[in-house]
CSV table of C-alpha atoms in Angstrom, one decimal:
chain,number,residue,atom,x,y,z
C,1,MET,CA,0.0,0.0,0.0
C,2,THR,CA,1.5,3.3,-1.1
C,3,THR,CA,1.0,6.2,1.3
C,4,THR,CA,0.5,9.7,0.1
C,5,ALA,CA,2.0,12.6,2.2
C,6,PRO,CA,-0.4,15.2,3.5
C,7,PRO,CA,0.2,18.7,2.3
C,8,ALA,CA,2.8,20.5,4.3
C,9,PRO,CA,1.7,23.7,6.1
C,10,LYS,CA,2.3,26.6,3.8
C,11,ALA,CA,4.0,28.6,6.5
C,12,ALA,CA,6.6,26.0,6.9
C,13,SER,CA,7.7,25.8,3.2
C,14,ALA,CA,11.4,26.2,2.6
C,15,PRO,CA,12.8,28.2,-0.3
C,16,THR,CA,13.7,26.3,-3.4
C,17,VAL,CA,17.4,25.6,-3.5
C,18,GLY,CA,19.9,24.3,-6.1
C,19,ARG,CA,21.5,20.9,-6.0
C,20,LEU,CA,24.7,22.1,-4.4
C,21,HIS,CA,22.9,24.1,-1.7
C,22,PHE,CA,20.7,21.1,-1.0
C,23,ALA,CA,23.7,18.8,-0.7
C,24,LEU,CA,25.4,21.2,1.7
C,25,ALA,CA,22.2,21.6,3.7
C,26,VAL,CA,21.7,17.9,4.0
C,27,LEU,CA,25.4,17.4,4.9
C,28,ALA,CA,24.9,19.9,7.8
C,29,LEU,CA,21.8,18.2,9.0
C,30,ALA,CA,23.3,14.8,8.7
C,31,THR,CA,26.4,15.9,10.7
C,32,GLY,CA,24.1,16.6,13.6
C,33,GLY,CA,22.7,13.1,13.1
C,34,PHE,CA,26.3,11.8,13.1
C,35,ALA,CA,26.9,13.4,16.5
C,36,ILE,CA,23.7,12.0,17.9
C,37,GLY,CA,24.2,8.5,16.4
C,38,THR,CA,27.8,8.4,17.7
C,39,THR,CA,26.7,9.2,21.3
C,40,GLU,CA,23.7,6.9,21.3
C,41,PHE,CA,25.6,3.8,20.0
C,42,VAL,CA,29.0,4.3,21.5
C,43,THR,CA,27.5,3.9,25.0
C,44,MET,CA,26.8,0.3,23.9
C,45,GLY,CA,30.3,-0.3,22.6
C,46,LEU,CA,31.8,1.1,25.8
C,47,LEU,CA,29.3,-0.4,28.2
C,48,PRO,CA,31.9,-2.6,30.1
C,49,GLN,CA,34.3,0.4,30.4
C,50,ILE,CA,31.5,2.7,31.6
C,51,ALA,CA,30.4,0.1,34.1
C,52,ASP,CA,33.9,-0.3,35.5
C,53,GLY,CA,34.4,3.5,35.5
C,54,VAL,CA,31.4,4.3,37.7
C,55,GLY,CA,31.5,1.0,39.7
C,56,VAL,CA,28.4,-0.8,38.6
C,57,SER,CA,27.5,-4.0,36.8
C,58,ILE,CA,27.1,-4.2,33.1
C,59,PRO,CA,23.3,-4.8,33.3
C,60,SER,CA,23.1,-1.7,35.6
C,61,ALA,CA,25.2,0.4,33.2
C,62,GLY,CA,22.7,-0.7,30.5
C,63,HIS,CA,20.2,1.5,32.3
C,64,LEU,CA,22.1,4.5,31.1
C,65,ILE,CA,20.9,3.5,27.6
C,66,SER,CA,17.4,3.3,28.9
C,67,ALA,CA,17.8,6.8,30.6
C,68,TYR,CA,18.9,8.4,27.3
C,69,ALA,CA,16.0,6.7,25.4
C,70,LEU,CA,13.5,7.9,28.0
C,71,GLY,CA,14.8,11.4,27.5
C,72,VAL,CA,14.1,11.1,23.8
C,73,VAL,CA,10.6,9.9,24.5
C,74,VAL,CA,9.9,12.8,26.8
C,75,GLY,CA,11.6,15.5,24.8
C,76,ALA,CA,10.4,14.6,21.3
C,77,PRO,CA,6.7,15.5,21.7
C,78,ALA,CA,7.3,18.3,24.2
C,79,LEU,CA,9.9,20.2,22.3
C,80,ALA,CA,8.2,19.5,18.9
C,81,ALA,CA,4.9,21.0,20.2
C,82,LEU,CA,6.6,24.0,21.8
C,83,GLY,CA,8.9,24.6,18.8
C,84,ALA,CA,6.5,24.1,15.9
C,85,LYS,CA,6.0,27.8,15.4
C,86,LEU,CA,9.7,28.7,15.7
C,87,PRO,CA,12.0,29.3,12.7
C,88,ARG,CA,13.3,25.9,11.9
C,89,ARG,CA,17.0,26.8,11.4
C,90,GLY,CA,17.2,28.6,14.7
C,91,LEU,CA,15.5,25.7,16.4
C,92,LEU,CA,17.9,23.2,15.0
C,93,ILE,CA,20.9,25.3,16.2
C,94,GLY,CA,19.4,25.5,19.7
C,95,LEU,CA,18.7,21.8,19.9
C,96,ILE,CA,22.2,20.7,18.8
C,97,ALA,CA,23.8,23.2,21.1
C,98,VAL,CA,21.9,21.7,24.1
C,99,TYR,CA,23.0,18.3,22.9
C,100,GLY,CA,26.6,19.3,22.9
C,101,VAL,CA,26.4,20.7,26.4
C,102,PHE,CA,25.1,17.6,27.9
C,103,ASN,CA,27.6,15.4,26.1
C,104,LEU,CA,30.3,17.6,27.7
C,105,LEU,CA,28.7,17.1,31.1
C,106,THR,CA,28.6,13.3,30.5
C,107,ALA,CA,32.4,13.4,30.1
C,108,LEU,CA,32.8,15.3,33.4
C,109,VAL,CA,30.4,13.7,36.0
C,110,SER,CA,31.5,10.5,37.9
C,111,HIS,CA,28.5,9.6,40.2
C,112,PHE,CA,26.3,7.0,38.5
C,113,GLY,CA,23.0,8.6,39.6
C,114,VAL,CA,24.1,12.0,38.2
C,115,LEU,CA,25.4,10.4,35.1
C,116,ALA,CA,22.0,8.7,34.5
C,117,LEU,CA,20.3,12.1,34.9
C,118,VAL,CA,22.7,13.7,32.4
C,119,ARG,CA,22.1,10.9,29.9
C,120,PHE,CA,18.3,11.5,30.3
C,121,LEU,CA,18.7,15.3,29.7
C,122,ASP,CA,21.0,14.6,26.7
C,123,GLY,CA,18.2,12.6,25.1
C,124,LEU,CA,15.7,15.5,25.3
C,125,PRO,CA,16.7,17.3,22.0
C,126,HIS,CA,17.3,14.0,20.1
C,127,GLY,CA,13.8,13.4,18.6
C,128,ALA,CA,13.0,17.1,18.0
C,129,TYR,CA,16.3,17.6,16.1
C,130,PHE,CA,15.6,14.7,13.7
C,131,GLY,CA,12.0,15.6,13.4
C,132,VAL,CA,12.7,19.3,12.4
C,133,ALA,CA,15.7,18.2,10.2
C,134,ALA,CA,13.5,15.7,8.3
C,135,LEU,CA,10.8,18.4,7.6
C,136,VAL,CA,13.4,20.9,6.4
C,137,ALA,CA,14.9,18.3,4.0
C,138,ALA,CA,11.4,17.1,2.8
C,139,ASP,CA,10.4,20.7,2.0
C,140,MET,CA,13.4,21.1,-0.3
C,141,VAL,CA,12.4,18.2,-2.7
C,142,ALA,CA,9.3,17.1,-4.7
C,143,PRO,CA,6.8,15.0,-2.7
C,144,GLU,CA,7.6,11.8,-4.6
C,145,ARG,CA,11.3,12.0,-3.4
C,146,ARG,CA,10.4,12.6,0.2
C,147,GLY,CA,11.6,9.2,1.4
C,148,ARG,CA,15.0,9.6,-0.3
C,149,ALA,CA,15.4,13.1,1.2
C,150,LEU,CA,14.6,11.8,4.7
C,151,ALA,CA,17.0,8.9,4.1
C,152,LEU,CA,19.8,11.3,3.4
C,153,VAL,CA,19.2,13.2,6.6
C,154,MET,CA,19.0,9.9,8.6
C,155,MET,CA,22.3,8.8,7.0
C,156,GLY,CA,24.1,10.6,9.8
C,157,ILE,CA,23.2,7.7,12.1
C,158,PRO,CA,24.5,4.8,10.0
C,159,VAL,CA,27.6,6.8,9.0
C,160,ALA,CA,28.2,7.4,12.7
C,161,ASN,CA,28.0,3.6,13.2
C,162,VAL,CA,30.5,3.0,10.4
C,163,ILE,CA,33.0,5.7,11.3
C,164,GLY,CA,32.1,7.6,14.5
C,165,VAL,CA,31.1,4.7,16.8
C,166,PRO,CA,34.1,2.4,16.0
C,167,LEU,CA,36.5,5.4,16.3
C,168,ALA,CA,34.9,6.6,19.5
C,169,THR,CA,34.9,3.1,20.9
C,170,LEU,CA,38.7,2.8,20.2
C,171,LEU,CA,39.2,6.3,21.6
C,172,GLY,CA,37.3,5.3,24.7
C,173,GLN,CA,39.2,2.1,25.2
C,174,HIS,CA,42.5,3.8,24.9
C,175,LEU,CA,41.9,7.3,26.5
C,176,GLY,CA,39.0,6.5,28.7
C,177,TRP,CA,35.3,6.4,27.9
C,178,ARG,CA,34.8,10.0,28.8
C,179,ALA,CA,36.9,11.1,25.8
C,180,ALA,CA,34.3,9.7,23.4
C,181,PHE,CA,31.6,12.0,24.8
C,182,ALA,CA,33.9,15.0,24.7
C,183,ALA,CA,34.6,14.4,21.0
C,184,VAL,CA,30.8,14.4,20.3
C,185,ALA,CA,30.5,17.8,22.1
C,186,PHE,CA,33.0,19.1,19.6
C,187,ILE,CA,31.1,17.6,16.6
C,188,SER,CA,27.9,19.3,18.0
C,189,LEU,CA,29.7,22.7,17.8
C,190,LEU,CA,30.8,22.0,14.2
C,191,THR,CA,27.2,21.1,13.4
C,192,MET,CA,25.9,24.5,14.7
C,193,VAL,CA,28.4,26.3,12.4
C,194,MET,CA,27.4,24.2,9.3
C,195,ILE,CA,23.6,24.7,9.9
C,196,LEU,CA,24.1,28.4,10.2
C,197,ALA,CA,26.1,28.5,6.9
C,198,PHE,CA,24.2,26.0,4.7
C,199,VAL,CA,20.7,25.4,5.9
C,200,PRO,CA,18.2,27.9,4.4
C,201,ARG,CA,16.0,30.0,6.5
C,202,THR,CA,12.7,28.2,7.0
C,203,GLU,CA,9.8,29.6,8.9
C,204,GLY,CA,7.9,27.5,11.3
C,205,ASN,CA,4.2,26.8,11.1
C,206,ALA,CA,2.6,30.2,11.9
C,207,GLU,CA,-0.7,28.5,12.7
C,208,ALA,CA,0.8,26.0,15.1
C,209,THR,CA,0.0,25.9,18.8
C,210,GLY,CA,0.9,23.4,21.4
C,211,ARG,CA,-2.7,22.4,21.7
C,212,ARG,CA,-3.1,21.9,17.9
C,213,GLU,CA,0.1,19.9,17.6
C,214,LEU,CA,-0.9,17.6,20.5
C,215,ALA,CA,-4.4,17.2,19.1
C,216,ALA,CA,-2.8,14.9,16.5
C,217,LEU,CA,-2.6,12.4,19.3
C,218,ARG,CA,-6.3,11.7,18.9
C,219,HIS,CA,-5.6,9.8,15.7
C,220,PRO,CA,-5.6,6.0,16.3
C,221,GLN,CA,-3.2,5.3,13.4
C,222,LEU,CA,-0.6,7.5,15.1
C,223,TRP,CA,-0.9,5.3,18.2
C,224,PHE,CA,-0.7,2.1,16.2
C,225,ALA,CA,2.5,3.4,14.5
C,226,LEU,CA,4.0,4.5,17.9
C,227,GLY,CA,3.3,1.1,19.4
C,228,ALA,CA,4.5,-0.9,16.4
C,229,GLY,CA,7.7,1.1,16.3
C,230,ALA,CA,8.4,1.0,20.0
C,231,ILE,CA,7.9,-2.8,20.2
C,232,GLY,CA,9.3,-3.9,16.8
C,233,PHE,CA,12.4,-1.7,16.9
C,234,GLY,CA,13.1,-2.9,20.4
C,235,GLY,CA,14.2,-6.2,18.8
C,236,MET,CA,17.2,-4.5,17.2
C,237,PHE,CA,18.3,-2.9,20.4
C,238,ALA,CA,18.1,-6.2,22.3
C,239,LEU,CA,21.0,-7.1,20.1
C,240,VAL,CA,22.9,-3.8,19.8
C,241,SER,CA,22.8,-2.9,23.5
C,242,TYR,CA,24.7,-6.0,24.4
C,243,ILE,CA,26.9,-6.4,21.4
C,244,ALA,CA,30.1,-6.0,23.5
C,245,PRO,CA,29.5,-9.0,25.8
C,246,LEU,CA,28.0,-11.0,22.9
C,247,THR,CA,31.2,-10.5,21.0
C,248,THR,CA,33.7,-11.2,23.8
C,249,ARG,CA,31.9,-13.4,26.4
C,250,VAL,CA,29.8,-15.5,24.0
C,251,GLY,CA,31.9,-15.3,20.8
C,252,GLY,CA,35.2,-15.7,22.7
C,253,LEU,CA,36.8,-12.8,20.7
C,254,ARG,CA,39.2,-10.1,22.0
C,255,GLU,CA,37.9,-6.7,23.2
C,256,SER,CA,39.2,-5.1,20.0
C,257,ALA,CA,36.7,-7.2,18.0
C,258,VAL,CA,33.9,-5.1,19.4
C,259,ALA,CA,34.9,-2.2,17.2
C,260,VAL,CA,34.7,-4.5,14.2
C,261,PHE,CA,31.2,-5.7,15.1
C,262,LEU,CA,30.1,-2.1,15.6
C,263,LEU,CA,31.6,-1.2,12.2
C,264,VAL,CA,29.6,-4.0,10.5
C,265,LEU,CA,26.4,-2.9,12.4
C,266,GLY,CA,27.0,0.5,11.0
C,267,LEU,CA,27.5,-0.8,7.4
C,268,GLY,CA,24.3,-2.6,7.7
C,269,MET,CA,22.6,0.6,8.7
C,270,VAL,CA,24.0,2.4,5.7
C,271,VAL,CA,22.9,-0.2,3.3
C,272,GLY,CA,19.5,-0.5,5.0
C,273,ASN,CA,19.0,3.2,4.9
C,274,MET,CA,19.8,3.5,1.2
C,275,LEU,CA,17.4,0.6,0.4
C,276,ALA,CA,14.7,2.1,2.8
C,277,GLY,CA,14.6,5.4,1.0
C,278,ARG,CA,13.5,3.9,-2.3
C,279,LEU,CA,11.3,1.2,-0.6
C,280,VAL,CA,9.4,3.8,1.4
C,281,ASP,CA,8.8,6.0,-1.6
C,282,TRP,CA,7.2,2.9,-3.2
C,283,SER,CA,5.4,1.4,-0.3
C,284,VAL,CA,5.6,2.3,3.4
C,285,GLU,CA,3.6,-0.8,4.3
C,286,ASN,CA,6.0,-3.2,2.5
C,287,ALA,CA,9.1,-1.4,4.0
C,288,LEU,CA,7.7,-2.1,7.5
C,289,ARG,CA,6.7,-5.7,6.9
C,290,VAL,CA,10.0,-6.6,5.2
C,291,GLY,CA,11.9,-4.9,7.9
C,292,THR,CA,10.1,-6.6,10.8
C,293,LEU,CA,10.2,-10.1,9.4
C,294,GLY,CA,13.8,-9.6,8.3
C,295,LEU,CA,14.8,-8.4,11.8
C,296,ALA,CA,13.3,-11.4,13.5
C,297,GLY,CA,15.0,-13.8,11.1
C,298,SER,CA,18.4,-12.0,11.5
C,299,LEU,CA,18.2,-12.2,15.3
C,300,LEU,CA,17.4,-15.9,15.1
C,301,LEU,CA,20.5,-16.4,12.9
C,302,TYR,CA,22.6,-14.4,15.4
C,303,PHE,CA,21.4,-16.6,18.2
C,304,VAL,CA,22.7,-19.6,16.3
C,305,LEU,CA,26.0,-18.0,15.2
C,306,ALA,CA,26.9,-16.1,18.3
C,307,PRO,CA,29.1,-18.8,19.9
C,308,THR,CA,31.1,-19.1,16.6
C,309,GLY,CA,32.6,-15.7,16.9
C,310,TRP,CA,33.4,-14.0,13.5
C,311,PRO,CA,30.6,-15.7,11.5
C,312,ALA,CA,28.1,-13.9,13.6
C,313,LEU,CA,29.0,-10.7,11.6
C,314,ILE,CA,26.7,-12.0,8.9
C,315,ALA,CA,23.7,-11.9,11.2
C,316,ALA,CA,24.8,-8.5,12.7
C,317,PHE,CA,24.9,-7.0,9.3
C,318,ALA,CA,21.4,-8.4,8.3
C,319,ALA,CA,19.9,-7.2,11.6
C,320,THR,CA,20.8,-3.5,11.0
C,321,VAL,CA,19.9,-3.6,7.3
C,322,THR,CA,16.3,-4.7,8.2
C,323,GLY,CA,16.2,-2.5,11.3
C,324,SER,CA,17.0,0.6,9.3
C,325,MET,CA,14.1,-0.1,7.0
C,326,LEU,CA,11.9,0.0,10.1
C,327,ALA,CA,13.3,3.3,11.3
C,328,LEU,CA,12.6,5.2,8.1
C,329,GLY,CA,9.3,3.5,7.5
C,330,PHE,CA,8.0,4.4,10.9
C,331,GLN,CA,9.2,8.0,10.5
C,332,VAL,CA,7.1,8.4,7.3
C,333,ARG,CA,4.2,6.6,8.8
C,334,LEU,CA,4.1,8.9,11.8
C,335,ILE,CA,4.4,12.1,9.7
C,336,ASP,CA,1.4,10.9,7.7
C,337,ALA,CA,-0.6,9.8,10.7
C,338,ALA,CA,-0.1,13.2,12.4
C,339,GLU,CA,-1.6,15.0,9.4
C,340,HIS,CA,-1.0,18.8,9.8
C,341,ALA,CA,1.0,18.3,13.0
C,342,GLN,CA,4.0,17.1,11.0
C,343,THR,CA,6.6,18.5,13.4
C,344,LEU,CA,5.1,16.4,16.2
C,345,GLY,CA,4.8,13.3,13.9
C,346,ALA,CA,8.4,13.5,12.8
C,347,ALA,CA,9.7,13.9,16.3
C,348,LEU,CA,7.5,11.2,17.7
C,349,SER,CA,9.1,8.7,15.3
C,350,HIS,CA,12.3,9.0,17.3
C,351,ALA,CA,10.4,8.9,20.6
C,352,SER,CA,8.9,5.6,19.4
C,353,LEU,CA,12.2,4.2,18.2
C,354,ASN,CA,13.8,5.1,21.5
C,355,ILE,CA,11.1,3.5,23.5
C,356,GLY,CA,12.2,0.5,21.5
C,357,ASN,CA,15.8,1.3,22.5
C,358,SER,CA,14.9,1.4,26.1
C,359,LEU,CA,12.6,-1.6,26.0
C,360,GLY,CA,15.2,-3.7,24.2
C,361,ALA,CA,18.0,-2.7,26.6
C,362,PHE,CA,15.9,-3.1,29.7
C,363,LEU,CA,14.4,-6.5,28.8
C,364,GLY,CA,17.8,-7.7,27.5
C,365,GLY,CA,19.5,-6.7,30.7
C,366,SER,CA,16.7,-8.3,32.7
C,367,VAL,CA,17.1,-11.7,31.2
C,368,ILE,CA,20.9,-11.5,31.6
C,369,ALA,CA,20.5,-10.5,35.3
C,370,ALA,CA,18.1,-13.4,35.7
C,371,GLY,CA,20.9,-15.8,34.7
C,372,TYR,CA,19.8,-16.8,31.2
C,373,GLY,CA,23.1,-15.7,29.6
C,374,PHE,CA,24.2,-13.1,27.1
C,375,ARG,CA,22.4,-14.8,24.2
C,376,ALA,CA,19.0,-14.5,25.9
C,377,PRO,CA,18.4,-10.9,24.7
C,378,LEU,CA,18.4,-12.2,21.1
C,379,LEU,CA,15.3,-14.3,21.9
C,380,VAL,CA,13.7,-11.3,23.5
C,381,GLY,CA,14.4,-9.3,20.3
C,382,ILE,CA,12.7,-12.0,18.2
C,383,ALA,CA,9.6,-11.8,20.3
C,384,LEU,CA,9.6,-8.0,20.2
C,385,ALA,CA,9.9,-7.9,16.4
C,386,LEU,CA,7.1,-10.4,15.9
C,387,LEU,CA,4.9,-8.5,18.3
C,388,GLY,CA,5.6,-5.3,16.3
C,389,LEU,CA,4.5,-7.1,13.2
C,390,ALA,CA,1.2,-8.1,14.9
C,391,VAL,CA,0.5,-4.4,15.7
C,392,LEU,CA,1.1,-3.5,12.0
C,393,VAL,CA,-1.4,-6.2,11.0
C,394,VAL,CA,-4.0,-4.8,13.4
C,395,ALA,CA,-3.3,-1.3,12.2
C,396,ALA,CA,-3.8,-2.3,8.6
C,397,ARG,CA,-7.1,-3.8,9.4
C,398,ALA,CA,-8.2,-0.8,11.3
C,399,ARG,CA,-7.4,1.5,8.4
C,400,ARG,CA,-9.5,-0.6,6.1
C,401,THR,CA,-12.5,-0.4,8.4
C,402,SER,CA,-12.1,3.0,9.9
C,403,VAL,CA,-14.6,5.8,9.5
C,404,PRO,CA,-13.1,9.2,8.6
C,405,VAL,CA,-12.7,11.5,11.7
C,406,SER,CA,-14.7,14.3,10.1
C,407,SER,CA,-17.8,12.1,9.6
C,408,SER,CA,-17.5,10.4,13.0
C,409,VAL,CA,-17.4,13.7,15.0
C,410,ARG,CA,-20.7,14.7,16.5
């Protein structure tokens, strides 16, 4: 089923730009995504070092991943609703500035409780940044190329996993884990400069109000998409959150192999993101179904291959290829479901995916703490992916039988 994008609010339209200007603007936006992706995923690669550094167990340190994800969940709708009327370029600069400050604080604090709070605060601008960046990019292209434009902006995350996360992991292993977060603070500063130089001035939606944006939450399809994204995408994070112990303690490889596995995870995201842009432009529904089923199958393969060491790279690559299809598919689905509250819809996609992040990390840590071993999170991930597929099936049936809101009111 091919989805059609609702018309963007007139007040939010961006000026037409040439190819070079578009490329530079997307590069600036993606650089912010690179900073965010590096921070989000390097925590997983450095989880043993962080745990040792603050004196907690690995499952307890995994709660830092959950704290960040919960920050995204809280910040995405709140900041999107409050900022929908603001000029989008200025809003982007403010969001990435806040992000840089809290990464710097992460590198400075030593108490685990304070660190968890800082990770939560660092997550607040995450969803709103990607939501606003996605709308700015989509406004610069024709509607039929929207998926590919969003994929370019989202490319910052997979590139971070190919380059930023492995390098930051090695940096953290040799200079201490705090150095990785300090480096991201610097990249955030660079992003601010690039956005100011290359991203065109774009007005916010002059008609937007917090109440109007949040009114989009009445649409059932928005909640279906939120639920399916939160549950299904949790399957990928049940793997990624514990990639370090899976590589060393289950696979029997050296600590240096973790960076290689993170690199392959990132390559899978790059390939998946490239495929997802075209697949979403053709059919959002098919992108979500292929992604969900593929993720479940990839996690099952990883469960089988994990004790073999290096061969598990095949499953790691496949898991992030299919997971990236889900990420972009859910972003477009939520933008469409939110109708005219597109800032909220775009930001909520990252809230949904980070609920999945938190859910996968929490449930994965729970089964490890219960004594089921470091492979157990993979089984949790399979269950989450299949549950997400079930929600998609229910949502599709609801769309076919739903009565338009305009005719059902009163």
